Coordinates of C-alpha atoms and ligand atoms in Angstrom, one line a residue:
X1 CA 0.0 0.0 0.0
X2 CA 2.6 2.5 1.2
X3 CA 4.8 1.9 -2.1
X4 CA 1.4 2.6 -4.0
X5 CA 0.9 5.9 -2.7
X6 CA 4.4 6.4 -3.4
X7 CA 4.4 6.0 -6.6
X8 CA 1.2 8.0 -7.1
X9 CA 2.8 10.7 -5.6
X10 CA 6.1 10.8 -7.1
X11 CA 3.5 10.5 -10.4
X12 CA 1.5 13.5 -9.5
X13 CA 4.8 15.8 -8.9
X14 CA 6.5 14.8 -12.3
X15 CA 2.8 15.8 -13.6
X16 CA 2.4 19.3 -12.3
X17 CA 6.6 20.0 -13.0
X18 CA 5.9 19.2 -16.7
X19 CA 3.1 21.3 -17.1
X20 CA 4.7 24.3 -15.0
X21 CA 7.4 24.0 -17.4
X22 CA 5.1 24.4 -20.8
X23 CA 2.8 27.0 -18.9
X24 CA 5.5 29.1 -17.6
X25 CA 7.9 29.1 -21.0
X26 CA 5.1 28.6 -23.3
X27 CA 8.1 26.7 -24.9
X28 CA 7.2 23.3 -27.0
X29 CA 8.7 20.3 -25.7
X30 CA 9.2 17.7 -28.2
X31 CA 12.0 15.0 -27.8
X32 CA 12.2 11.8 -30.7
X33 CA 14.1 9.0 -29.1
X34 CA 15.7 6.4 -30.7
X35 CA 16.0 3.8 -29.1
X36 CA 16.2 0.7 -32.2
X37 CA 16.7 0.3 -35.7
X38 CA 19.2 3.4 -35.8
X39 CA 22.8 1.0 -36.2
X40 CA 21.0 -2.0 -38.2
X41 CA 18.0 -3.3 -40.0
X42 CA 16.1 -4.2 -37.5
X43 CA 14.8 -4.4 -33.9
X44 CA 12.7 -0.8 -34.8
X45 CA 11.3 1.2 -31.4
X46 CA 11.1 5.0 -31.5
X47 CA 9.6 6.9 -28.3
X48 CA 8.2 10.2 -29.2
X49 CA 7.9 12.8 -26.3
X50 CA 5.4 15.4 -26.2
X51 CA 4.8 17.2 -23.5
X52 CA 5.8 14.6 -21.0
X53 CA 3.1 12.0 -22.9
X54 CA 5.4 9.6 -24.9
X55 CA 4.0 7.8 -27.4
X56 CA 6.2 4.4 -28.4
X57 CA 6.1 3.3 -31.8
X58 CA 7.1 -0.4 -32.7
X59 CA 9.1 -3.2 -30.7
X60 CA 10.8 -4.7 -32.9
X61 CA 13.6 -8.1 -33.2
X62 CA 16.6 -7.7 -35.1
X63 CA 16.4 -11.2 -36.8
X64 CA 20.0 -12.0 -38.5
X65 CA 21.7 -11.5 -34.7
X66 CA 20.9 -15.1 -33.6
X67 CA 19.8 -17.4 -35.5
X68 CA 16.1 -16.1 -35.9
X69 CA 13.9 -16.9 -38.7
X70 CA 10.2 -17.6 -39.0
X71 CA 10.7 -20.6 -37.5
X72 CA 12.4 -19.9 -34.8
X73 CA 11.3 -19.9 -31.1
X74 CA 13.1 -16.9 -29.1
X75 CA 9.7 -17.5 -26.0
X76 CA 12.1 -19.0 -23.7
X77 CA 14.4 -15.9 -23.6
X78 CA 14.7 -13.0 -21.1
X79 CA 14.6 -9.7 -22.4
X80 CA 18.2 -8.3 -20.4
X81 CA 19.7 -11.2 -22.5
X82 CA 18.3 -10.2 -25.5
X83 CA 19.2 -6.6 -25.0
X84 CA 22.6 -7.7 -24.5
X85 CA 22.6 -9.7 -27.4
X86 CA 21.3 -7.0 -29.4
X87 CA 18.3 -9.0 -30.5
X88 CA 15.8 -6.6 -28.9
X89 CA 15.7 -2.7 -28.3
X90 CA 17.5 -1.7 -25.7
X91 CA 14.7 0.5 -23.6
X92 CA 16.6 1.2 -20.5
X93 CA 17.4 4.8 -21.8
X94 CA 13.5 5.4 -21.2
X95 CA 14.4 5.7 -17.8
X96 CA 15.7 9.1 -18.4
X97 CA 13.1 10.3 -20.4
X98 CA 10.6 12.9 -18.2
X99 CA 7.0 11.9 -19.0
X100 CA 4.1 8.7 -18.8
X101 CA 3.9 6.2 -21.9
X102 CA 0.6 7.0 -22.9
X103 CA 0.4 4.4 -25.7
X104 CA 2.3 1.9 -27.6
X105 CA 1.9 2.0 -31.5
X106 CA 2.5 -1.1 -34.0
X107 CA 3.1 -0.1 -38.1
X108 CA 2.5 -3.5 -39.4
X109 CA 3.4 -6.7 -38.2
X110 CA 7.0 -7.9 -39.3
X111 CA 8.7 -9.1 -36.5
X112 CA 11.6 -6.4 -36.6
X113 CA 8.6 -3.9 -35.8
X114 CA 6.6 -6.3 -33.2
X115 CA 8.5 -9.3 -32.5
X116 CA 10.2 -7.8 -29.0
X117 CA 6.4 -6.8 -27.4
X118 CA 6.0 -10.0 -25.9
X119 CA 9.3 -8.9 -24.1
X120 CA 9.4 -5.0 -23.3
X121 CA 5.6 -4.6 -23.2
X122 CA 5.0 -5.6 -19.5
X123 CA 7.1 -2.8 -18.5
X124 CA 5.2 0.0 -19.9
X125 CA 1.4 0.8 -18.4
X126 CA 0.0 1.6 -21.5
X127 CA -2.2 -0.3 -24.3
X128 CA -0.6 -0.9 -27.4
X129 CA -2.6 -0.1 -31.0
X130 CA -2.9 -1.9 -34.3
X131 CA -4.6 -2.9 -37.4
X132 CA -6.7 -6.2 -37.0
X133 CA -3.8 -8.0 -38.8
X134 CA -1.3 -6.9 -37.2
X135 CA -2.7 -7.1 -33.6
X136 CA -3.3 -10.6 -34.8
X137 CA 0.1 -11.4 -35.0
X138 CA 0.6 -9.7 -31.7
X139 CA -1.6 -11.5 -30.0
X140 CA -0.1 -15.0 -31.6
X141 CA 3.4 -13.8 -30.3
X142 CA 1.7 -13.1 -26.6
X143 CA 0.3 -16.6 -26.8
X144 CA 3.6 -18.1 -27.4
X145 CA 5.6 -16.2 -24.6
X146 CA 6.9 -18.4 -22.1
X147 CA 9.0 -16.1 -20.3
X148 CA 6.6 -12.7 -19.4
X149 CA 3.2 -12.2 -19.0
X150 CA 2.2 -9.6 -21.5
X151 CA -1.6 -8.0 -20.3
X152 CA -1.3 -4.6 -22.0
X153 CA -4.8 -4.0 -23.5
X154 CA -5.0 -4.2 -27.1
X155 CA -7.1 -1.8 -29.4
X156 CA -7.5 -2.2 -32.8
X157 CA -7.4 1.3 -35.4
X158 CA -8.1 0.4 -38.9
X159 CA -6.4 1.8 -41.8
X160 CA -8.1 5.6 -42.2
X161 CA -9.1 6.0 -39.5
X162 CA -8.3 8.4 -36.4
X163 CA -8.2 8.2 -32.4
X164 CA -8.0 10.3 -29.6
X165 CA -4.9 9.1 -27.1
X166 CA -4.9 11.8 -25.0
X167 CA -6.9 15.1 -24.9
X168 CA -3.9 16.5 -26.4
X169 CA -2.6 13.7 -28.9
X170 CA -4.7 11.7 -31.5
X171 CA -3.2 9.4 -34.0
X172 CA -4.2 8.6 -37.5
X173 CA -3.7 5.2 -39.8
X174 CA -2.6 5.9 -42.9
X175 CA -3.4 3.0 -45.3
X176 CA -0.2 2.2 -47.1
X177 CA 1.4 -0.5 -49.0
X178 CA 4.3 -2.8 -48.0
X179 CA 5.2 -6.7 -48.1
X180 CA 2.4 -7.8 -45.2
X181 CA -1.0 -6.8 -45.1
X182 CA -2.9 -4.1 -43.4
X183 CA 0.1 -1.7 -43.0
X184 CA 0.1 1.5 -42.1
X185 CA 1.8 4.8 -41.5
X186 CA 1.1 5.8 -38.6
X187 CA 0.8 9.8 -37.6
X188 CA 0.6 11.2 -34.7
X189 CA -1.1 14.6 -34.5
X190 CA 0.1 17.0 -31.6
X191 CA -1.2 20.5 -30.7
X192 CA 2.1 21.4 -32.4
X193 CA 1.8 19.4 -36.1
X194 CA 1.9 16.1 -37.2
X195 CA 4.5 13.5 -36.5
X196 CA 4.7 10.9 -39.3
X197 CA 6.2 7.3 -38.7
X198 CA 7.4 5.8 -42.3
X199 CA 8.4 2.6 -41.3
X200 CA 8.3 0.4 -43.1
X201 CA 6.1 1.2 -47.0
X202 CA 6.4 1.3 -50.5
X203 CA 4.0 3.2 -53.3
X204 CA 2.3 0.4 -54.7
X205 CA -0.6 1.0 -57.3
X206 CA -1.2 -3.2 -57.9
X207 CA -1.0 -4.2 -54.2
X208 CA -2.9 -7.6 -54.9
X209 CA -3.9 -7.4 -51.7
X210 CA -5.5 -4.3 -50.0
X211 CA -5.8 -1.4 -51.9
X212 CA -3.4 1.2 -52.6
X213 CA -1.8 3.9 -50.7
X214 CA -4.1 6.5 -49.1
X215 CA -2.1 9.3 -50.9
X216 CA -4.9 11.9 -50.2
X217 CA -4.4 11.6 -46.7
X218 CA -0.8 11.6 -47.1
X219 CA -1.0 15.1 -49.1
X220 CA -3.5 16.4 -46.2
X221 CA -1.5 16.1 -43.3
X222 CA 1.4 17.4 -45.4
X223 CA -0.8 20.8 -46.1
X224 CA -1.7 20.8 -42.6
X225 CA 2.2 20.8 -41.3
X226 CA 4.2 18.3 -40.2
X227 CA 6.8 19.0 -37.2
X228 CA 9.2 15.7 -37.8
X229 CA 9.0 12.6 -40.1
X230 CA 10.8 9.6 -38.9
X231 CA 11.3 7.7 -42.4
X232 CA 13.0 4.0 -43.1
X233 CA 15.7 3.7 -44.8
X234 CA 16.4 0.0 -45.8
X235 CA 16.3 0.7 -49.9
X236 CA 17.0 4.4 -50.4
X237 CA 20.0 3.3 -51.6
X238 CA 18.4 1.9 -54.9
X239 CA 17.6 4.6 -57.9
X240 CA 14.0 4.8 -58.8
X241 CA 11.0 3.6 -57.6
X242 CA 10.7 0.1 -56.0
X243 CA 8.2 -2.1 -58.7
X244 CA 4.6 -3.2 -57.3
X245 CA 4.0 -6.5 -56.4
X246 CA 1.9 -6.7 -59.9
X247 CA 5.1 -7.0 -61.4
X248 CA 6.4 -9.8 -59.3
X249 CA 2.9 -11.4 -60.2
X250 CA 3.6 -11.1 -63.7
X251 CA 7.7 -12.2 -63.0
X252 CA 6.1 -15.5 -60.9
X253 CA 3.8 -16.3 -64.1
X254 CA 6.8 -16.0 -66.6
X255 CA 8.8 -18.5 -64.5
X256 CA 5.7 -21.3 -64.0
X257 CA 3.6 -21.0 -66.8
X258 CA 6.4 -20.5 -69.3
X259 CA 8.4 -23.2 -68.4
X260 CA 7.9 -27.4 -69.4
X261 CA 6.8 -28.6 -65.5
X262 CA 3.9 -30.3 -67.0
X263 CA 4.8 -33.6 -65.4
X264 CA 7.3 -32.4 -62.7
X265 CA 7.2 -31.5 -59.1
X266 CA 6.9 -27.8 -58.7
X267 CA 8.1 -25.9 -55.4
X268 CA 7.9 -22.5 -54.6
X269 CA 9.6 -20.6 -51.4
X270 CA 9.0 -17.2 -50.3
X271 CA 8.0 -15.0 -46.9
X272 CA 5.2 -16.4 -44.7
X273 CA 4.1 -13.0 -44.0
X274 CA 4.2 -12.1 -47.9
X275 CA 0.3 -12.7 -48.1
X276 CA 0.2 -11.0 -51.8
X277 CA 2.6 -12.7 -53.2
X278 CA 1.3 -16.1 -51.9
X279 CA -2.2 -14.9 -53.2
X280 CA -0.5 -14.7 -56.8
X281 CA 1.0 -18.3 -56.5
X282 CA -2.2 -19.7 -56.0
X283 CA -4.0 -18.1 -58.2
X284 CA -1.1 -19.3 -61.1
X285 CA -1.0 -22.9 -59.8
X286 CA -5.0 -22.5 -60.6
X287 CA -3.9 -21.4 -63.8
X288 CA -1.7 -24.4 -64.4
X289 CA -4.5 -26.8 -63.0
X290 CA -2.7 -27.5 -59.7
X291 CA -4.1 -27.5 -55.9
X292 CA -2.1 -24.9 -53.8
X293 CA -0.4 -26.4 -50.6
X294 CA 0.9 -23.8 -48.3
X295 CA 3.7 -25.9 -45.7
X296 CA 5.2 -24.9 -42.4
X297 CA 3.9 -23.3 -39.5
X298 CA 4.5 -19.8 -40.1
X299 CA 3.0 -20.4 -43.8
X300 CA -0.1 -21.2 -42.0
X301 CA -0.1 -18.7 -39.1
X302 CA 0.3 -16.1 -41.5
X303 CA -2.3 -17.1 -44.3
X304 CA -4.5 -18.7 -42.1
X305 CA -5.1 -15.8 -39.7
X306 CA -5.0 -13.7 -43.1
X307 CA -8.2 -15.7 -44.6
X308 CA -9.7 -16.1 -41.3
X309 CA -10.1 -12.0 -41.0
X310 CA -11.0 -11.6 -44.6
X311 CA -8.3 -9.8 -46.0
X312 CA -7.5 -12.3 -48.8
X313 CA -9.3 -15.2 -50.4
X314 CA -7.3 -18.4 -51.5
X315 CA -8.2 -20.3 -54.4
X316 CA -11.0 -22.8 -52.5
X317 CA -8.6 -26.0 -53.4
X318 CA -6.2 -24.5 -51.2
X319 CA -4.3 -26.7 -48.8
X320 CA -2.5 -25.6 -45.5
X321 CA -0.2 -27.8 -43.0
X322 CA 1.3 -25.9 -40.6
X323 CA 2.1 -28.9 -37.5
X324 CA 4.8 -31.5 -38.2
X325 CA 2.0 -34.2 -38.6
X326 CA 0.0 -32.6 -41.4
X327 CA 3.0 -31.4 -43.0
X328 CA 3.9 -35.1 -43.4
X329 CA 0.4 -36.5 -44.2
X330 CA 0.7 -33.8 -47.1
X331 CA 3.7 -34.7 -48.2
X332 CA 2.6 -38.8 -48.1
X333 CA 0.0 -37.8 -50.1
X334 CA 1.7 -35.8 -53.2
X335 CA 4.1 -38.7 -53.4
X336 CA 1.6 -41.2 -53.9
X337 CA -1.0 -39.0 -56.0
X338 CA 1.6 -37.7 -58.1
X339 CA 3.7 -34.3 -57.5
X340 CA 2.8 -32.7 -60.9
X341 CA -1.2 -32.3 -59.2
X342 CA 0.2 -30.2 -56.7
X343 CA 2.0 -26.7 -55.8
X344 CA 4.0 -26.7 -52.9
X345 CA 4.3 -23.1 -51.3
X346 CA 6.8 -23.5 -48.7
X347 CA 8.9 -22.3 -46.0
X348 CA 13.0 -21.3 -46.0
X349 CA 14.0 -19.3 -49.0
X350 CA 17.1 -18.2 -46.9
X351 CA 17.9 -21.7 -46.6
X352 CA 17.1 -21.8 -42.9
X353 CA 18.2 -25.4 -41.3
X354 CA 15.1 -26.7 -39.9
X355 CA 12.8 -24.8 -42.5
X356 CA 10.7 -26.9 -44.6
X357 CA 12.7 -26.6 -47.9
X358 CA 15.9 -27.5 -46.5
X359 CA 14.5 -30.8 -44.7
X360 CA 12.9 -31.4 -47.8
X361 CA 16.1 -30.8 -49.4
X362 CA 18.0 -33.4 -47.0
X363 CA 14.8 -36.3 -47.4
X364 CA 13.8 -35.5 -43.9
X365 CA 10.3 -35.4 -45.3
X366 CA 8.4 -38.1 -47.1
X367 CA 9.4 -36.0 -50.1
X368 CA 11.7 -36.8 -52.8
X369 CA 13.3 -34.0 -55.3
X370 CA 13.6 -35.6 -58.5
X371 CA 15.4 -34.6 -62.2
X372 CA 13.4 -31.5 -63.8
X373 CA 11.9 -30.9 -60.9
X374 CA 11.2 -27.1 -60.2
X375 CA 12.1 -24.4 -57.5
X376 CA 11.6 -21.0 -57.1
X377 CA 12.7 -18.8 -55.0
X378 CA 10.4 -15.7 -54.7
X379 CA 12.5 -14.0 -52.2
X380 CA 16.2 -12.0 -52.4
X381 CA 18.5 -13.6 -50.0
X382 CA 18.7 -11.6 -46.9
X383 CA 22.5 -10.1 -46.8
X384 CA 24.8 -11.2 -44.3
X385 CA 27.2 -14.4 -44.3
X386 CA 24.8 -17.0 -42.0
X387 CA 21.9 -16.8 -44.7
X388 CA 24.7 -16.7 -47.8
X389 CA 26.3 -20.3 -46.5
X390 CA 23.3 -21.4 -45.9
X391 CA 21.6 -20.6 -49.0
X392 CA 24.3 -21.6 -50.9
X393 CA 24.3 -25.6 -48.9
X394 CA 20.5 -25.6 -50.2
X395 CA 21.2 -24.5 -53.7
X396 CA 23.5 -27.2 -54.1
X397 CA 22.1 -29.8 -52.9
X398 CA 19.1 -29.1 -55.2
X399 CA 21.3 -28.8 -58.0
X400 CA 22.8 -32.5 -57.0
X401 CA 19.0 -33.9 -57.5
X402 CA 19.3 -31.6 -61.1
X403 CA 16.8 -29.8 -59.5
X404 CA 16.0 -26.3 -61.9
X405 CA 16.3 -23.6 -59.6
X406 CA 14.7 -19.7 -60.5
X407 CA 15.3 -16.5 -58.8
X408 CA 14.2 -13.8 -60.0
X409 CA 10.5 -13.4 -59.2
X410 CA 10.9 -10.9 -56.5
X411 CA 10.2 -7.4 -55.9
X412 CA 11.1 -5.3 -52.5
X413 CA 8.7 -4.3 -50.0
X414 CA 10.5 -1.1 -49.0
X415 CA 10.2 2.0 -50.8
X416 CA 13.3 3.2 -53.4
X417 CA 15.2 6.6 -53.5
X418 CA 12.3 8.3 -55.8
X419 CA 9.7 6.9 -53.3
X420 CA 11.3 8.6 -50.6
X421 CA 11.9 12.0 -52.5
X422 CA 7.7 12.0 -53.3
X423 CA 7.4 11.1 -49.8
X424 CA 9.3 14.2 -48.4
X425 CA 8.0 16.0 -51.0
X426 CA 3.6 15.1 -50.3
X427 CA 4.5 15.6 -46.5
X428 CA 7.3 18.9 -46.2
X429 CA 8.4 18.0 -42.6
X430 CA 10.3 20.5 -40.9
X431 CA 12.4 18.0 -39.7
X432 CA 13.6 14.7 -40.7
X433 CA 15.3 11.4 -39.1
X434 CA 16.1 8.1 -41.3
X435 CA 15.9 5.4 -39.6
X436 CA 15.9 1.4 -40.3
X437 CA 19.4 1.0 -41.0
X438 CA 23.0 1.9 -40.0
X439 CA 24.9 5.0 -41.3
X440 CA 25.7 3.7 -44.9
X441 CA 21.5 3.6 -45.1
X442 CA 20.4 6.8 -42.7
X443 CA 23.5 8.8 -44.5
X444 CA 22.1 7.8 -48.1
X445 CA 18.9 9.3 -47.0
X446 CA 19.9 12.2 -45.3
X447 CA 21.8 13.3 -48.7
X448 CA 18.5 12.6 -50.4
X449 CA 16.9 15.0 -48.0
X450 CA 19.5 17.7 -48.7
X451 CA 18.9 17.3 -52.5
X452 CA 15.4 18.6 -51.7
X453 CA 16.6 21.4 -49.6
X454 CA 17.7 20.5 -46.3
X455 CA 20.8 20.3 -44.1
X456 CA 22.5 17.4 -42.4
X457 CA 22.4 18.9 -38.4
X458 CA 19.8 21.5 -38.9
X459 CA 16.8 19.5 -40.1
X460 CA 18.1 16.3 -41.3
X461 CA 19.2 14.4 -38.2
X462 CA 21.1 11.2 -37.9
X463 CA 20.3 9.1 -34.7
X464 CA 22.3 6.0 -33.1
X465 CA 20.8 4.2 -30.7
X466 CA 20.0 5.4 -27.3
X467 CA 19.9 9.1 -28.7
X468 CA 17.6 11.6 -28.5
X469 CA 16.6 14.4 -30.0
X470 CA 15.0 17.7 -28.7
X471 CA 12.8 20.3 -30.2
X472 CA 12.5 23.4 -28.0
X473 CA 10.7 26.6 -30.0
X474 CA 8.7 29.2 -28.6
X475 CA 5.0 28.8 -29.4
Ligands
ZN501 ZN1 8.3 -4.4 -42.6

């Protein structure tokens, strides 16, 4: 009881000192902490201060530091390891930051944006907002927690719409368009202007699934002013503008339907998450007269709950095996009935040990890889040594079984250099801070930013971890 009324109190004076300190000055107080994603790709959590009401954006995992893939179970883990690993944000610099967490805020639901909730969440009094997809997924990853006991409410904000988080703060979904359904960009609109949080879209005008960007909206809260835009970063570095997920449709039907695979086994890999893109395999292996099988657990988490909300419809042949069992009754059955009824859409295009195409690969399913049969890899491999040797052990072992591998039927889910200038240009922040990346990625942006008229220091700001940055202008 007495450490109750302790706290209450010590809550109450950090109250009233905070809003002396605006009254009295009549100074704005506006403080962007970074806290992940600033040195790497990955593990993304931003705390944005107004007024002494933070709002967090993301909690993300920074996937290629241990050996985490869609597969993989980090439940077990406690967060101090983690930090120390560098898996997860490290959110012991909010302990210096003045102010209550009034609400945590999830973009979409790749697991470098929510996958370190189930870890970090507990610790924060606040409920944490979503899109029904993505709260989904948040909700899958509390389930699966074995270490903390995540009760933070959860309230779901659709795409479009707007809520009020504070009688000062309200925050707006901004339908956008990335590699995982029912994305957002998140703003948050402050008595001072708008704070937009780009992390992580594209422009994409033949989504597949969903519709396109709200680019209206965009344009409005651009007119209306916008005080700082925290933007990713991962493909600035690429001329141009990233190609819509229509034309990695179009690049999946040139590989499958223009190839002789008539009387072969046909295999296709990409991300579990990637609901489009496995929406356009079905739909081909419809085409070709083939039933659809999606195999692996995350292939089925991610479609299933996709189907089971109604954001996508799967061609009603359409097979799923997510538990070892039914992944091997599946596999029993295409054997017997013959591999050239069937399209397998399947788990481990990095060549993850343990995911479904590399135990295929190494007969640890019922399946056998035969001569001519087919495999495509709808996905880039992800850069960094691990997934290269890995990859690589895959490839070749499919190549042994004169397996025919293809590679190219892939378009990014992040936005490219000319995206980001239309971006900047639509929403005119005062200020700007890359983020999603390490210097060679947040530098690449911030000399986009001065091309259209602003200076590294001034308004462009580059971030590490654990940094923040302050605002202070008389109002
Ligand atoms: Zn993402």
């Amino acid at each position: 009881m007495i450490f109750i009324l302790l706290y209450l109190a010590k809550k109450f004076r950090m109250k009233n000192k905070i809003k002396n300190k605006v009254k009295g000055s009549d100074i704005l107080q506006l403080e962007v902490v970074a806290i992940g994603g600033y040195e790497e790709v990955g593990r993304n959590m931003t705390a944005v201060n107004v007024d002494g009401e933070i709002i967090i954006f993301d909690m993300g995992l920074r996937l290629d530091r241990v050996m985490i893939h869609e597969d993989s179970d980090v439940s077990k883990m406690h967060s101090l390891n983690l930090i120390e690993m560098g898996v997860i944000p490290d959110d012991t610099v909010m302990k210096n930051i003045e102010g209550e967490v009034k609400a945590i805020v999830v973009s979409h639901g790749h697991l470098d944006h929510i996958g370190a909730i189930t870890k970090l969440a507990h610790r924060y009094n606040a409920p944490i907002i979503g899109t029904p997809y993505t709260l989904e997924l948040v909700k899958r990853e509390i389930l699966s927690e074995k270490k903390f006991d995540v009760r933070n409410p959860l309230i779901t904000l659709n795409a479009k719409e707007t809520m009020d988080l504070t009688p000062n703060l309200s925050l707006e979904f901004i339908k956008i368009t990335h590699s995982i359904p029912d994305a957002v960009l998140p703003v948050l609109h402050t008595p001072y202007g708008a704070i937009v949080y780009g992390n992580d879209f594209k422009f994409d005008n033949i989504p597949i699934v969903g519709e396109k960007p709200d680019y209206r909206a965009i344009k409005k809260v651009g007119k209306k002013g916008v005080i700082c835009m925290i933007s990713e970063s991962t493909r600035v570095n690429f001329e141009g503008k990233t190609p819509s997920e229509g034309v990695a449709a179009s690049l999946l039907k040139n590989d499958l339907l223009g190839t002789d695979n008539e009387n072969n086994g046909v295999v296709i890999t990409t991300f579990s998450s990637h609901i489009a893109r496995i929406k356009s395999i079905t739909e081909i292996a419809e085409r070709m007269g083939r039933i659809p099988v999606l195999i692996g657990r995350s292939m089925a988490k991610y479609c299933g709950i996709a189907e089971d909300i109604g954001l996508v419809e799967f061609p009603k042949n359409t097979k799923m095996a997510g538990d070892p069992t039914s992944v091997d009754r599946i596999f029993h059955q295409v054997m017997k009935e013959g591999k050239e009824k069937y399209m397998l859409v399947v788990t481990g295009h990095q060549g993850e040990e343990g995911a479904v195409l590399s135990r295929m690969a190494t007969n640890k399913t019922p399946f056998r890889f035969e001569r001519h049969d087919q495999v495509v890899f709808s996905a880039d491999v992800i850069p960094n040594p691990m997934n290269a040797a890995q990859r690589y052990m895959l490839e070749a072992r499919l190549k042994l079984a004169g397996v025919r591998l293809f590679k190219g039927a892939h378009v990014s889910g992040h936005a490219a250099k000319e995206d980001h200038r239309d971006m900047i240009r639509w929403l005119n922040p005062e200020h700007i801070i890359p983020a999603h990346g390490d210097f060679n990625l947040t530098a690449t942006y911030a000399k986009l930013a001065e091309e259209e008229g602003y200076r590294l220091g001034e308004d462009v700001h580059l971030l590490r971890n654990g940094q923040s940055l302050k605002f202070e202008r008389i109002i």
